[in-house]
Coordinates of C-alpha atoms in Angstrom, one line a residue:
X1 CA 130.2 152.7 30.5
X2 CA 126.7 154.2 30.5
X3 CA 125.9 155.7 33.7
X4 CA 122.6 154.3 34.0
X5 CA 120.9 151.0 33.7
X6 CA 118.1 150.3 31.9
X7 CA 115.0 148.0 33.4
X8 CA 111.7 148.5 31.0
X9 CA 110.6 151.2 29.1
X10 CA 111.0 154.3 30.2
X11 CA 112.6 152.8 33.9
X12 CA 116.3 153.2 34.5
X13 CA 118.6 153.4 37.3
X14 CA 121.1 155.5 38.0
X15 CA 124.8 154.8 39.1
X16 CA 124.4 156.6 42.3
X17 CA 122.0 154.3 43.5
X18 CA 124.5 151.5 42.9
X19 CA 126.9 149.8 45.5
X20 CA 130.1 148.5 44.3
X21 CA 132.4 146.4 46.5
X22 CA 135.5 145.2 45.2
X23 CA 137.9 141.8 46.4
X24 CA 140.0 139.4 45.3
X25 CA 138.7 136.7 42.7
X26 CA 139.4 133.2 42.9
X27 CA 139.9 130.8 40.0
X28 CA 142.9 131.3 37.1
X29 CA 144.9 134.3 37.0
X30 CA 148.6 133.3 38.4
X31 CA 150.6 135.3 40.6
X32 CA 148.2 138.3 39.7
X33 CA 145.0 136.8 41.0
X34 CA 146.7 137.4 44.7
X35 CA 147.3 141.1 44.4
X36 CA 144.2 142.5 42.3
X37 CA 140.7 143.0 43.7
X38 CA 139.2 141.7 40.8
X39 CA 135.5 140.4 41.4
X40 CA 133.1 143.0 41.3
X41 CA 130.3 142.9 44.2
X42 CA 127.4 145.1 43.0
X43 CA 124.6 145.8 45.3
X44 CA 121.2 147.8 44.9
X45 CA 118.5 148.5 47.3
X46 CA 115.3 147.1 45.7
X47 CA 113.0 147.7 48.8
X48 CA 113.9 151.7 48.8
X49 CA 114.8 152.9 45.3
X50 CA 113.0 156.0 44.7
X51 CA 113.9 154.8 40.5
X52 CA 111.3 152.1 41.3
X53 CA 108.1 153.2 40.6
X54 CA 105.8 151.4 43.1
X55 CA 104.0 148.9 41.0
X56 CA 107.5 147.5 39.4
X57 CA 109.0 147.5 43.2
X58 CA 106.4 145.2 44.9
X59 CA 106.7 143.3 41.2
X60 CA 110.4 142.8 41.9
X61 CA 110.4 142.6 45.7
X62 CA 107.8 139.1 45.5
X63 CA 109.5 137.7 42.6
X64 CA 113.1 138.3 43.7
X65 CA 112.8 137.6 47.6
X66 CA 114.2 134.5 47.6
X67 CA 117.8 136.7 46.5
X68 CA 117.4 139.6 47.9
X69 CA 118.3 140.6 51.8
X70 CA 117.1 143.4 53.8
X71 CA 115.7 144.7 50.6
X72 CA 118.9 144.4 48.7
X73 CA 119.8 142.4 45.6
X74 CA 123.9 141.3 45.5
X75 CA 124.9 140.2 42.3
X76 CA 129.1 139.2 42.6
X77 CA 130.7 138.4 38.9
X78 CA 134.2 137.0 39.2
X79 CA 134.6 135.5 36.1
X80 CA 136.6 137.3 34.4
X81 CA 140.2 138.2 35.3
X82 CA 140.0 142.2 34.9
X83 CA 137.7 144.2 37.0
X84 CA 136.3 146.3 34.7
X85 CA 134.7 143.3 32.4
X86 CA 133.5 141.6 35.8
X87 CA 131.8 145.7 36.5
X88 CA 130.1 145.1 32.8
X89 CA 129.1 141.6 33.5
X90 CA 127.5 142.5 37.3
X91 CA 125.5 145.5 35.5
X92 CA 124.2 143.8 32.6
X93 CA 123.2 140.4 35.4
X94 CA 121.2 143.0 37.4
X95 CA 119.7 144.6 34.5
X96 CA 118.5 141.3 33.0
X97 CA 117.1 140.2 36.3
X98 CA 115.4 143.4 37.3
X99 CA 114.0 143.2 33.7
X100 CA 112.4 139.7 34.0
X101 CA 111.4 140.5 37.3
X102 CA 109.7 143.7 36.8
X103 CA 107.8 142.1 33.9
X104 CA 103.9 142.5 33.8
X105 CA 102.3 138.9 34.7
X106 CA 101.2 136.7 32.2
X107 CA 97.5 137.2 31.0
X108 CA 95.0 134.3 32.3
X109 CA 93.8 132.3 29.6
X110 CA 90.0 132.6 29.2
X111 CA 89.0 128.5 28.2
X112 CA 86.6 128.2 25.7
X113 CA 82.8 126.5 25.5
X114 CA 83.5 123.6 23.6
X115 CA 81.2 124.0 20.7
X116 CA 77.9 121.4 20.9
X117 CA 78.0 119.7 16.9
X118 CA 81.8 118.9 17.9
X119 CA 80.4 117.3 21.9
X120 CA 78.0 115.2 19.7
X121 CA 80.2 114.4 17.6
X122 CA 82.5 112.9 20.2
X123 CA 80.0 111.6 22.3
X124 CA 78.9 109.1 19.0
X125 CA 82.3 107.9 17.6
X126 CA 82.1 106.6 22.3
X127 CA 79.2 104.9 21.6
X128 CA 79.9 103.3 18.5
X129 CA 83.6 102.6 20.1
X130 CA 81.6 100.8 22.6
X131 CA 79.0 99.2 20.7
X132 CA 82.1 97.8 18.7
X133 CA 83.8 96.3 21.2
X134 CA 80.9 95.0 23.5
X135 CA 80.1 93.2 20.0
X136 CA 83.4 91.5 20.7
X137 CA 82.5 89.7 23.6
X138 CA 81.3 86.8 24.5
X139 CA 78.5 85.8 26.5
X140 CA 79.3 82.6 28.9
X141 CA 75.9 81.5 29.5

C-alpha cells in the first residue's frame, strides 16, 4: 500500500496526516460481520494540512464546505467485507474528492462579436419573412 495519496501535480498527502477509525460494518457477512471491525472511517484535516498549498487549500475548503466538519473531511467505506479493501476504497475516494476539489476553475468564455455581414443577412431574412407573412393576411376594410 502506498504511503502517500496523490492529489494534483506534485502535491501528495502523507499517511501521517490521515486518521483512521474502524467499526463494525452493516450489511451481509453473516456471523463474521458481528465480530470484526471492517468498516473504515478516514478523516483528513483539510484546514490545517501542511501538505496542501494555500491556493489549493482555500479551493478545497470552499468546494467541500458541505462535507467538512470544523475543517475535517470524513469518508466512511463499508461496502466490502474486508477491512483492507474498505481502507483502499476510502483512500481512493479521498484522492478523487481532493483532486476534483482542488482543480483550477474553468476558463471564462469570451463572447465573440457577431460579424456585421452575418447580422445584416439575418435581418434581411427577417424582413423578407415578415413581408411574406404580411402578404398572406387579408384586410377587412
